Coordinates of C-alpha atoms and ligand atoms in Angstrom, one line a residue:
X3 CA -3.3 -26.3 27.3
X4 CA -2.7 -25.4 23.5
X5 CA -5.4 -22.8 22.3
X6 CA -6.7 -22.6 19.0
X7 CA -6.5 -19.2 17.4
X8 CA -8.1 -18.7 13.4
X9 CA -6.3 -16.2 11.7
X10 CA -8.7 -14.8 8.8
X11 CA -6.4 -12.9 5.9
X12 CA -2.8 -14.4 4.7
X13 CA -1.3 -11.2 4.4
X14 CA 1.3 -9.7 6.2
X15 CA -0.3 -8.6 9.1
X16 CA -2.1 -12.4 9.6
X17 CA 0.9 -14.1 8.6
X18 CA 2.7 -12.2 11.7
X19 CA 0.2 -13.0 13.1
X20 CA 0.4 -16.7 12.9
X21 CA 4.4 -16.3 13.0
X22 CA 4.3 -14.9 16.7
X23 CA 1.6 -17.4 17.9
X24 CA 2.9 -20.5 16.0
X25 CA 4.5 -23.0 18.6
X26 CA 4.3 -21.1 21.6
X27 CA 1.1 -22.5 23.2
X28 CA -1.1 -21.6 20.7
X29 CA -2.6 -23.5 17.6
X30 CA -2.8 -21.5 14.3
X31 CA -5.4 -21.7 11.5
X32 CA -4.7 -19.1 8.4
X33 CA -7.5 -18.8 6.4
X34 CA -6.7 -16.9 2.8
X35 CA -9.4 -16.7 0.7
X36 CA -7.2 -16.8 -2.2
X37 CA -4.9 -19.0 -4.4
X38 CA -2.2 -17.3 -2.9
X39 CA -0.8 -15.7 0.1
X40 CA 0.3 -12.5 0.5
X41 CA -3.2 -10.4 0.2
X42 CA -1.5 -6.8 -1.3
X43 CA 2.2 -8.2 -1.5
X44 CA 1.4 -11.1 -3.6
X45 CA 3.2 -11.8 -6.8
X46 CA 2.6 -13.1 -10.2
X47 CA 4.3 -16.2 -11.3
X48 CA 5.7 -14.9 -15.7
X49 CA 8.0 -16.2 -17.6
X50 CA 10.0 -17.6 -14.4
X51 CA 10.4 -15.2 -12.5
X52 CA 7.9 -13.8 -9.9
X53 CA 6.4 -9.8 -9.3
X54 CA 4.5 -8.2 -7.5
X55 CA 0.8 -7.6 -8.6
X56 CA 0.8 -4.1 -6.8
X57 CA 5.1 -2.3 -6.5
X58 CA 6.5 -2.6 -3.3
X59 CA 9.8 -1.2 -2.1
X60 CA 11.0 -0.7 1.4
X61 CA 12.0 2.2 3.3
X62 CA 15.2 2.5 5.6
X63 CA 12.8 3.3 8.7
X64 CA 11.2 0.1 8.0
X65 CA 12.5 -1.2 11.5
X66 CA 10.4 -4.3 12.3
X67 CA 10.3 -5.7 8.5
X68 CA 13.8 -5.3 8.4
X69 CA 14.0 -7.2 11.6
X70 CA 11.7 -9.8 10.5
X71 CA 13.9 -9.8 7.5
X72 CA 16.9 -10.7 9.2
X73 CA 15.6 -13.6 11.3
X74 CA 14.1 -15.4 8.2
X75 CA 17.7 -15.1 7.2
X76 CA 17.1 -12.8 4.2
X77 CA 19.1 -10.1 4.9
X78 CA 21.6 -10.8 2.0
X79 CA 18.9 -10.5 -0.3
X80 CA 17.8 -6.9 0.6
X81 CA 19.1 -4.6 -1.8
X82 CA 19.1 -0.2 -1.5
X83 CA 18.8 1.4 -4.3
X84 CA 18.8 5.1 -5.9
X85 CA 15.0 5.1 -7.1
X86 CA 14.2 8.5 -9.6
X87 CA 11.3 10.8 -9.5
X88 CA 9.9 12.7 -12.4
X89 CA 7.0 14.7 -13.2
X90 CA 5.3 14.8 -16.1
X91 CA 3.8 17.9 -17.4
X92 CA 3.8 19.9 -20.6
X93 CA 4.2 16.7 -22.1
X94 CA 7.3 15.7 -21.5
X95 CA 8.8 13.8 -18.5
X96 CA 10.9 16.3 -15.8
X97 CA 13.4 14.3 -13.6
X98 CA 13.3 15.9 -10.3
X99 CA 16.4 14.2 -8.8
X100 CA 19.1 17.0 -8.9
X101 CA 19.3 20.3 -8.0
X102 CA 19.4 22.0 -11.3
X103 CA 16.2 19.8 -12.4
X104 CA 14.8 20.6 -9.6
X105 CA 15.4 24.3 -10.9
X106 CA 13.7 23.5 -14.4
X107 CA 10.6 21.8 -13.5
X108 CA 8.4 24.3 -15.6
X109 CA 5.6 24.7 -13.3
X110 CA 7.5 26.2 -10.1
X111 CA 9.0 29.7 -9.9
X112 CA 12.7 29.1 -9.0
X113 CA 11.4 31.3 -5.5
X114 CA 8.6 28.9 -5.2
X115 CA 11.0 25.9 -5.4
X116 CA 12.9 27.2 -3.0
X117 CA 10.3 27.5 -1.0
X118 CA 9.3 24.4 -1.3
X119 CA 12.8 22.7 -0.3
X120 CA 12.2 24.8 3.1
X121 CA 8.8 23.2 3.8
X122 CA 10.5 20.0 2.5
X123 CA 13.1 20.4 5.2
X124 CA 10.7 22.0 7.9
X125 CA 8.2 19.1 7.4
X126 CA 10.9 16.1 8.2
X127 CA 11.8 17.8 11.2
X128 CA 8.2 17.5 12.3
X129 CA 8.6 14.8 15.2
X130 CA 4.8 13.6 16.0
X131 CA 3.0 14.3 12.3
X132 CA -0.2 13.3 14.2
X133 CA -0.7 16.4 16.1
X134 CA -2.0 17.5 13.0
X135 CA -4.6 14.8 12.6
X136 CA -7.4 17.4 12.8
X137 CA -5.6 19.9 10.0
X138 CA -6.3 19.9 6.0
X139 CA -3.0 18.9 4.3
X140 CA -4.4 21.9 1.7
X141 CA -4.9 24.8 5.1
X142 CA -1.3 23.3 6.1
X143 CA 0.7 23.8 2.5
X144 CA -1.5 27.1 2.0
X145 CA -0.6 28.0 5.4
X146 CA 3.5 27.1 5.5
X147 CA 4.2 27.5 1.3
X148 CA 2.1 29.1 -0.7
X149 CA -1.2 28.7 -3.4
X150 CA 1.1 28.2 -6.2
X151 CA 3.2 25.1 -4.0
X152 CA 0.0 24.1 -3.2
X153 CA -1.7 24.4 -7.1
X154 CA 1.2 23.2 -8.8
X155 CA 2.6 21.0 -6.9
X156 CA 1.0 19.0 -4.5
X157 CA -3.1 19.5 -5.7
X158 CA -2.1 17.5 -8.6
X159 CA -0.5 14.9 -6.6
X160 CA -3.4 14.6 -4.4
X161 CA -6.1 14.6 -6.5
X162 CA -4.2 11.2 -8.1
X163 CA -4.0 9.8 -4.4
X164 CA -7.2 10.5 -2.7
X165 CA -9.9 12.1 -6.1
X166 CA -12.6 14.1 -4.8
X167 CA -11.9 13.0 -1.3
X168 CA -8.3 15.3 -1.2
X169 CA -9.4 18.4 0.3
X170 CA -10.5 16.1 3.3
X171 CA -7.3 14.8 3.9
X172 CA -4.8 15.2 6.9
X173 CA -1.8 17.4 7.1
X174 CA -0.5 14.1 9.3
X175 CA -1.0 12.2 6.4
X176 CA 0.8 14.8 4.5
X177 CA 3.7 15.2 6.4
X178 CA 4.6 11.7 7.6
X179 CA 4.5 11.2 3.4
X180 CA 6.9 13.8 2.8
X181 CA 9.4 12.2 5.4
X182 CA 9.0 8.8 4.0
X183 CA 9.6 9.8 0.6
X184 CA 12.0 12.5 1.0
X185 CA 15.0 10.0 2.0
X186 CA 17.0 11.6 -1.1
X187 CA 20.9 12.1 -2.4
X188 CA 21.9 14.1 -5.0
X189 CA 20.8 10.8 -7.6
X190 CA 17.4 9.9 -6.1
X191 CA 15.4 8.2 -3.1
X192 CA 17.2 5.5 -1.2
X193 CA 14.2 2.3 -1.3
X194 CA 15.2 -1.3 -0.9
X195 CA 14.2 -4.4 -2.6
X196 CA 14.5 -8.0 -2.1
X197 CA 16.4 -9.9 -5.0
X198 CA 13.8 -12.3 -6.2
X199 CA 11.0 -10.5 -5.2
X200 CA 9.0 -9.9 -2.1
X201 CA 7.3 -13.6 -2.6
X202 CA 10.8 -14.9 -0.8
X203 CA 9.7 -13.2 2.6
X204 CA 6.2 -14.8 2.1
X205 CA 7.4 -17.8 1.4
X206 CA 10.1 -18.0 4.0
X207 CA 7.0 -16.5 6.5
X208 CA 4.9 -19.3 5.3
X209 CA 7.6 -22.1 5.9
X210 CA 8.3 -21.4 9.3
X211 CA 4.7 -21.3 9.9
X212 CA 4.1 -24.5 8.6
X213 CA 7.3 -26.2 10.0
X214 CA 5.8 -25.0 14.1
X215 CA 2.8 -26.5 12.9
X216 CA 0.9 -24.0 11.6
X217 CA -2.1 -24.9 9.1
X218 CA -2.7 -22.7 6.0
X219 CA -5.6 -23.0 4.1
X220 CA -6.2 -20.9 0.7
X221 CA -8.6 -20.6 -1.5
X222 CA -10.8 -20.7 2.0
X223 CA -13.1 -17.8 2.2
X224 CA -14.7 -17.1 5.6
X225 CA -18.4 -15.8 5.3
X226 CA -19.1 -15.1 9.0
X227 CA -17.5 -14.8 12.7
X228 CA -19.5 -16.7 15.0
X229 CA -20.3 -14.7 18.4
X230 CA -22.5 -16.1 20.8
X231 CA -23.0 -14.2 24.1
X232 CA -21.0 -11.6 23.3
X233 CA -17.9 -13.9 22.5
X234 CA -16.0 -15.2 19.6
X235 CA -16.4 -19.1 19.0
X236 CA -14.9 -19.5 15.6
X237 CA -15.8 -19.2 11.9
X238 CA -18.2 -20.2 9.5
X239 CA -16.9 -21.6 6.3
X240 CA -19.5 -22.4 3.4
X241 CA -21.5 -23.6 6.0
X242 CA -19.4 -25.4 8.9
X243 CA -18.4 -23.9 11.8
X244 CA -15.1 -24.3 12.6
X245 CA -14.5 -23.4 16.5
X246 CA -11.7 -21.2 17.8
X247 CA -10.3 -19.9 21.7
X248 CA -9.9 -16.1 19.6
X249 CA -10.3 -15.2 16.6
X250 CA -7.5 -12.6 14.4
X251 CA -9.3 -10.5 11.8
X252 CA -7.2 -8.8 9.2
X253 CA -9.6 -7.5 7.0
X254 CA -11.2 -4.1 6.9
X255 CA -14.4 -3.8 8.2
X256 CA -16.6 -2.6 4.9
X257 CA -20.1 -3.6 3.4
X258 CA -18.9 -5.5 1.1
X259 CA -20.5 -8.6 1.3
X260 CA -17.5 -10.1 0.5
X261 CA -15.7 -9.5 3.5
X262 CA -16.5 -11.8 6.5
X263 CA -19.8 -10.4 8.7
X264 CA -17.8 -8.2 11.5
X265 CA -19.7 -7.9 14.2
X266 CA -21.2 -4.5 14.9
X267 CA -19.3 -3.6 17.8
X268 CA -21.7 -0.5 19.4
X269 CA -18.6 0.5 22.0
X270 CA -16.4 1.1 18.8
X271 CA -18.8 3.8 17.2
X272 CA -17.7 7.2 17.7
X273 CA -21.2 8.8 16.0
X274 CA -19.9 8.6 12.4
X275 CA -19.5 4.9 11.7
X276 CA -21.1 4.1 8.5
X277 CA -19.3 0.1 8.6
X278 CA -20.5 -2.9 10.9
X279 CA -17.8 -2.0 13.5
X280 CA -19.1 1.1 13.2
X281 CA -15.8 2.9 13.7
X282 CA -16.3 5.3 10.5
X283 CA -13.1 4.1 8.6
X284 CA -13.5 4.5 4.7
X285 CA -11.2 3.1 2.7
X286 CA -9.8 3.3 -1.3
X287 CA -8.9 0.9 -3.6
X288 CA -5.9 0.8 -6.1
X289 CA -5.5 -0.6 -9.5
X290 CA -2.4 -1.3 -11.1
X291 CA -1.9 -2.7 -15.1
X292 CA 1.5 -4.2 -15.0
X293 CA 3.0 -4.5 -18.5
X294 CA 5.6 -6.6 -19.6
X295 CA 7.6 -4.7 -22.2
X296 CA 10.1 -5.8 -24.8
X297 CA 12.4 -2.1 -24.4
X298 CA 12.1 0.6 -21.6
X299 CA 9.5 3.2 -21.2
X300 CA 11.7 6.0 -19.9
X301 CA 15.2 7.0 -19.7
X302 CA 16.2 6.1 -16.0
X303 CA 13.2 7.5 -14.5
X304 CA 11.7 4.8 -11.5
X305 CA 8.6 6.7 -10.5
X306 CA 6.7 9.3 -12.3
X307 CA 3.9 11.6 -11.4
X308 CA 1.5 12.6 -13.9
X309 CA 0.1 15.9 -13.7
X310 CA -2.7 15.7 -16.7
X311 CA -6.0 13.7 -16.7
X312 CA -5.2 10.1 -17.3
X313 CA -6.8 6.9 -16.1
X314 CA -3.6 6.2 -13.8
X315 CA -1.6 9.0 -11.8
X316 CA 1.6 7.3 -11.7
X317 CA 4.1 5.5 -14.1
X318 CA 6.1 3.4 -12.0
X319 CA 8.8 1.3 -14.2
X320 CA 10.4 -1.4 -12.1
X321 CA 13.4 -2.4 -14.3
X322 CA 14.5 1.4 -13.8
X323 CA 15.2 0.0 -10.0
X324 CA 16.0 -3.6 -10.6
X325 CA 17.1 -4.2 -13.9
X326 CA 15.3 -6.3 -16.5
X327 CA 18.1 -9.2 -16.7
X328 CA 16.5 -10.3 -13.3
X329 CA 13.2 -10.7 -15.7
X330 CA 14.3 -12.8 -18.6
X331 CA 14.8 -9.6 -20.0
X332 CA 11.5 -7.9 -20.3
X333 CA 10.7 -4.7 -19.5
X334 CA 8.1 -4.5 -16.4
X335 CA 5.9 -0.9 -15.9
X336 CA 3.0 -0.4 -13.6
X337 CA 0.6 1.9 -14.3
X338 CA -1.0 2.9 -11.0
X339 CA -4.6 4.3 -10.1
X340 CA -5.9 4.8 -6.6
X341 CA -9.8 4.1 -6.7
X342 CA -12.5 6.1 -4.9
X343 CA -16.0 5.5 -4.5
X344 CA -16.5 7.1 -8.0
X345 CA -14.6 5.1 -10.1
X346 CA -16.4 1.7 -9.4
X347 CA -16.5 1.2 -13.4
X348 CA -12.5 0.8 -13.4
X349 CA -13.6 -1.9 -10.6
X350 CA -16.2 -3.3 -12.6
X351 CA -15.3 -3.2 -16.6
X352 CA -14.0 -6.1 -18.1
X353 CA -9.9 -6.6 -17.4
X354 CA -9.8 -6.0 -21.4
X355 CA -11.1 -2.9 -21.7
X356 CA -9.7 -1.8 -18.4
X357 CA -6.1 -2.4 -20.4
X358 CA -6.8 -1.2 -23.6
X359 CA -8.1 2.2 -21.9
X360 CA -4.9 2.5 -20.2
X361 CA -3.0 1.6 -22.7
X362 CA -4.5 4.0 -25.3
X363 CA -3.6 6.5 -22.6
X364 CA 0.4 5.8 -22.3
X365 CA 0.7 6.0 -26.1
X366 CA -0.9 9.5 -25.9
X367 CA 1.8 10.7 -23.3
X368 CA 4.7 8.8 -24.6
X369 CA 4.9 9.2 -28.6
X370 CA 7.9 6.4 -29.2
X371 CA 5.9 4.2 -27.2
X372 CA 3.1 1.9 -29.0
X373 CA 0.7 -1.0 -27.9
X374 CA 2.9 -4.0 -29.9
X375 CA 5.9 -3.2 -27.5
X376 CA 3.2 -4.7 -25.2
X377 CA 4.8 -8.3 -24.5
X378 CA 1.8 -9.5 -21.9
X379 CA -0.3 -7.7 -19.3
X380 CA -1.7 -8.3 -16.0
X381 CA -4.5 -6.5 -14.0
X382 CA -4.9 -6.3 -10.2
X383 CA -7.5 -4.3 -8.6
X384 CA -9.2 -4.4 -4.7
X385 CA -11.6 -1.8 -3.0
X386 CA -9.9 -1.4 0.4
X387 CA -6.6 -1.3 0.0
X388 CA -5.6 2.0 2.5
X389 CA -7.8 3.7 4.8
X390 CA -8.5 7.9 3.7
X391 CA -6.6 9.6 6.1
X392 CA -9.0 12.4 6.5
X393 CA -8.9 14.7 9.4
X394 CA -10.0 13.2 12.7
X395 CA -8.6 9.9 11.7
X396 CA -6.7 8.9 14.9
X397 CA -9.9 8.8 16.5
X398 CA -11.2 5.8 14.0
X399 CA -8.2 3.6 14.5
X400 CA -9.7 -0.1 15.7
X401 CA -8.2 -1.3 18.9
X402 CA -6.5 -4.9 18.5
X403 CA -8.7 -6.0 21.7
X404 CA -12.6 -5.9 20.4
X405 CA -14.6 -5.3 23.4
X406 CA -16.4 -8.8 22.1
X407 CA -14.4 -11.2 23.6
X408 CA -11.9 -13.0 21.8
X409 CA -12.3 -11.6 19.0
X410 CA -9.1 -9.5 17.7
X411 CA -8.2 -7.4 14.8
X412 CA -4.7 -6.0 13.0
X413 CA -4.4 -4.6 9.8
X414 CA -4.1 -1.2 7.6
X415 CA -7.1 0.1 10.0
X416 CA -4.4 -0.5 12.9
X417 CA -2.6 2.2 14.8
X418 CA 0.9 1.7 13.5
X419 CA -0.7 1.7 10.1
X420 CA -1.5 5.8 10.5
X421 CA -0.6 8.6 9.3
X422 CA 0.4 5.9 6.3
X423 CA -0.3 2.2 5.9
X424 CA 2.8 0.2 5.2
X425 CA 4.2 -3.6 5.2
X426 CA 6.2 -2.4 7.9
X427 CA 2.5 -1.5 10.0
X428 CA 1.1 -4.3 8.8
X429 CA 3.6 -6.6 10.9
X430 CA 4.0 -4.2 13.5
X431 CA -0.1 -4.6 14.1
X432 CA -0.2 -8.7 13.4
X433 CA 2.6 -9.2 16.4
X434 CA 1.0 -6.1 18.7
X435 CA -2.3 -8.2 18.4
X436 CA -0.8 -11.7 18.9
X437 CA 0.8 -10.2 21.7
X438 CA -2.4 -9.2 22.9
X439 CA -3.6 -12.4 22.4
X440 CA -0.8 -14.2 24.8
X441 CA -1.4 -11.1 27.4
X442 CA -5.5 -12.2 27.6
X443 CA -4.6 -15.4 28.6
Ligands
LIG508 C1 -0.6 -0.3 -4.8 C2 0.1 -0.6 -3.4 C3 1.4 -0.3 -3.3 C4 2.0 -0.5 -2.0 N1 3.3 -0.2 -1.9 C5 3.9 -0.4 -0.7 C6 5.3 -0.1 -0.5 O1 6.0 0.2 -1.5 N2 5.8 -0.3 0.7 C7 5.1 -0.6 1.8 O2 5.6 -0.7 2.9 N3 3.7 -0.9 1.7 C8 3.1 -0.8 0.5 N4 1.8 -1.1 0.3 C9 1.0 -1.4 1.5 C10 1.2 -2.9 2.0 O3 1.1 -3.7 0.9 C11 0.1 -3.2 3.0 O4 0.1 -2.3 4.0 C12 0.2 -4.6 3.6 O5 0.6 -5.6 2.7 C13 -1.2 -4.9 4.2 O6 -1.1 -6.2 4.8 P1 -2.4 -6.7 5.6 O7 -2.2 -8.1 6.0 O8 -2.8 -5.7 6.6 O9 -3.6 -6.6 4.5 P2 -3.9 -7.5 3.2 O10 -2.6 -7.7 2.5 O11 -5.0 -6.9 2.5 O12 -4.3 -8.9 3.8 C14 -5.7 -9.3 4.0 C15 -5.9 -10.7 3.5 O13 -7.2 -11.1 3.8 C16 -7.7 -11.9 2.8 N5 -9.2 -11.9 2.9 C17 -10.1 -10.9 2.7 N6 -11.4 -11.4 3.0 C18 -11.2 -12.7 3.4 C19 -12.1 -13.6 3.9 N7 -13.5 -13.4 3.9 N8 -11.7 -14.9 4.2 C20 -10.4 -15.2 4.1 N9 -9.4 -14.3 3.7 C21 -9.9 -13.0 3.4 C22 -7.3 -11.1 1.6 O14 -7.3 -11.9 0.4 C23 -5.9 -10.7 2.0 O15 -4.9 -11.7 1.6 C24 1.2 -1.0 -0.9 C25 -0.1 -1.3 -1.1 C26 -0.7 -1.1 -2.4 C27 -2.2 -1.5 -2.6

């Protein structure tokens, strides 16, 4: 007998979701409250072409997106490319790509630098970074480096991740970042891109869904899961119940009352749960202005940190990885802020004045730059978009099997999505929970 299964969230994890279950005895029902699919991958439609609201690149390790990849028949597509670093202090931009800029980056002793290669190099060889889920990423760098790695270096780097929440956060956070991001040659990081934009996996995702049968529904918000008797029995839609055999959740658990009513779920509460499933999770948000520009930004520079105060902490300019012929020629530069509880006006003030804030800002670090180069601007902002990976995190992680039953969850709160959330976790939790799903039965 087919069973129906509702899927609420069209990102990745619920589009894997629905891609595992599709066809195979089960009946799936996506619903994305949105226009589009996608949830933090999706793109913008300019000028032609299509990008994504928040940068995404992939990493070599990516092992089951890279798979997925391949059996969507996209694997032509994927490009690898040298992405730069820089860092901006002192105001000026410092590439940190070879060794000899490496050696002038004005903040850093050359002994320090040196240094900080070794713990660099000792860091990727650590094989489980969650043993030190219960160890400050700032007792760790103080510990293995030094004060001056740790003020100079990577302080600055977490205060523009995590705010006033970075002294909190875990050394397995820390370390499993370093080995992501520290993939490097002698001309930058090796990150991979596919040629038309990530909306071709969605939309290839999407197709097969819909060709199995599959039914997608945007612009479809669910308000509540039904439980009755301690078991899932659907949704409720602006006011209809629509009835299920199990029910996928993808969304993170919050008080938002825009987020469908998660059950508490009393066996999930480890004492510190401050959200419905009570499993003590808090989560940021991220902001990105992307700006369409008629000439580049910076040199050759991909991704830059920025060391003093600004609205964003990181300059991220696309067509310095993909080059700006794919984009009818314009020039495309996020500026990037991660938002903590604090910063709720950026979440709140009007999309005009959140762009003329940051745009004010970029002239002030870049001098040649000015607000007519500005060709069009977008704004995308969301509250939870990664968990804080404080210390005692693992212990938080939500199990794919709710003790209510059938009622299911995968996303960024998942385990393959710690010590760091990626697309790659997000499909490794939507086919661990579908699998789940066909295990139950
Ligand atoms: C700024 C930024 C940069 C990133 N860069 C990278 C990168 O370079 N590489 C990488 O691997 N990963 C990156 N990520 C992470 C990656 O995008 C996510 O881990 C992944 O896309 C999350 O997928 P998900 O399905 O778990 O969650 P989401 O994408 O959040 O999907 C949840 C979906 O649920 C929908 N929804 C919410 N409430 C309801 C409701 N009530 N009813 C119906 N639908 C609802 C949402 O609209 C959303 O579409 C980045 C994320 C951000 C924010």
């Amino acid at each position: 007998m087919t069973r129906r299964v509702i899927i609420i969230g069209g990102g990745l994890a619920g589009l894997t979701a629905a891609y595992s279950l599709t066809g195979s005895g089960y009946e799936t029902l996506i619903f994305e409250k949105d226009s589009v699919l996608g949830g933090m991958l999706a793109s913008y439609n300019i000028n032609g072409y299509s990008i994504e609201k928040y940068y995404h690149h992939l990493f070599e390790s990516d092992n089951e997106l890279l798979h997925l990849i391949d059996e969507l028949g996209l694997r032509e597509r994927v490009e690898w490319l040298r992405a730069t670093t820089g860092y901006y202090t002192r105001g000026r931009v410092f590439p940190l790509n070879t060794p000899i800029q490496l050696l002038r980056y004005p903040d850093l002793k050359v002994t320090d630098m040196i240094r900080l290669a070794r713990f660099v190099m000792r860091s990727r060889k650590i094989e489980d970074p969650i043993a030190l889920d219960e160890v400050t990423a700032r007792e760790w760098i103080l510990r293995s480096a030094n004060r001056s790695i740790f003020d100079n270096f990577f302080a600055p780097l977490l205060k523009s991740k995590f705010g006033r929440e970075m002294d909190r956060v875990s050394a397995a956070w820390l370390s499993s970042r370093i080995n992501l991001r520290s993939n490097r040659g002698l001309r930058g990081e090796r990150l991979g891109y596919i040629r038309g934009g990530f909306e071709e996996l969605i939309r290839a995702i999407e197709r097969e869904i819909r060709e199995r049968g599959g039914v997608i529904r945007c612009n479809t918000e669910v308000d509540r899961i039904t439980i009755e008797e301690g078991e899932a029995t659907g949704v409720e839609i602006g006011g209809s119940f629509v009835p299920s055999d199990a029910v996928i959740s993808t969304v993170p658990p919050s008080q938002e009352k825009k987020t469908p009513a998660t059950p508490k779920i009393p066996e999930l509460e480890n004492g510190t749960g401050t959200h419905p499933t009570g499993s003590g999770i808090r989560y940021q948000g991220s902001l990105c202005l992307l700006i369409g520009l008629e000439e580049r930004l910076m040199k050759e520079t991909y991704w830059l940190n920025i060391r003093p105060e600004t609205p964003f902490g990181a300059v991220i300019e696309h067509t310095n990885l993909i080059p700006p012929e794919e984009y009818s020629g314009d020039h495309l530069v996020y500026l990037a802020t991660y938002l903590q509880e604090a910063d709720e006006s950026l979440m709140t003030a009007r999309e005009e004045e959140v762009a003329e804030l940051y745009i004010t800002a970029l002239e002030k670090l870049f001098p040649t730059f000015n607000r007519e180069k500005v060709l069009w601007w977008r704004l995308a902002r969301e509250r939870c978009t990664a968990p804080i990976y404080e210390t005692g995190y693992r212990k938080r992680i939500l199990p794919y099997k709710t003790p209510i039953k059938n009622l299911y969850l995968a996303g960024i709160f998942s385990h393959p999505n710690y010590p760091e959330r990626s697309m790659n976790g997000s499909i490794r939790a939507g086919i661990a929970c579908a699998g789940e799903i066909i295990k139950a039965v």
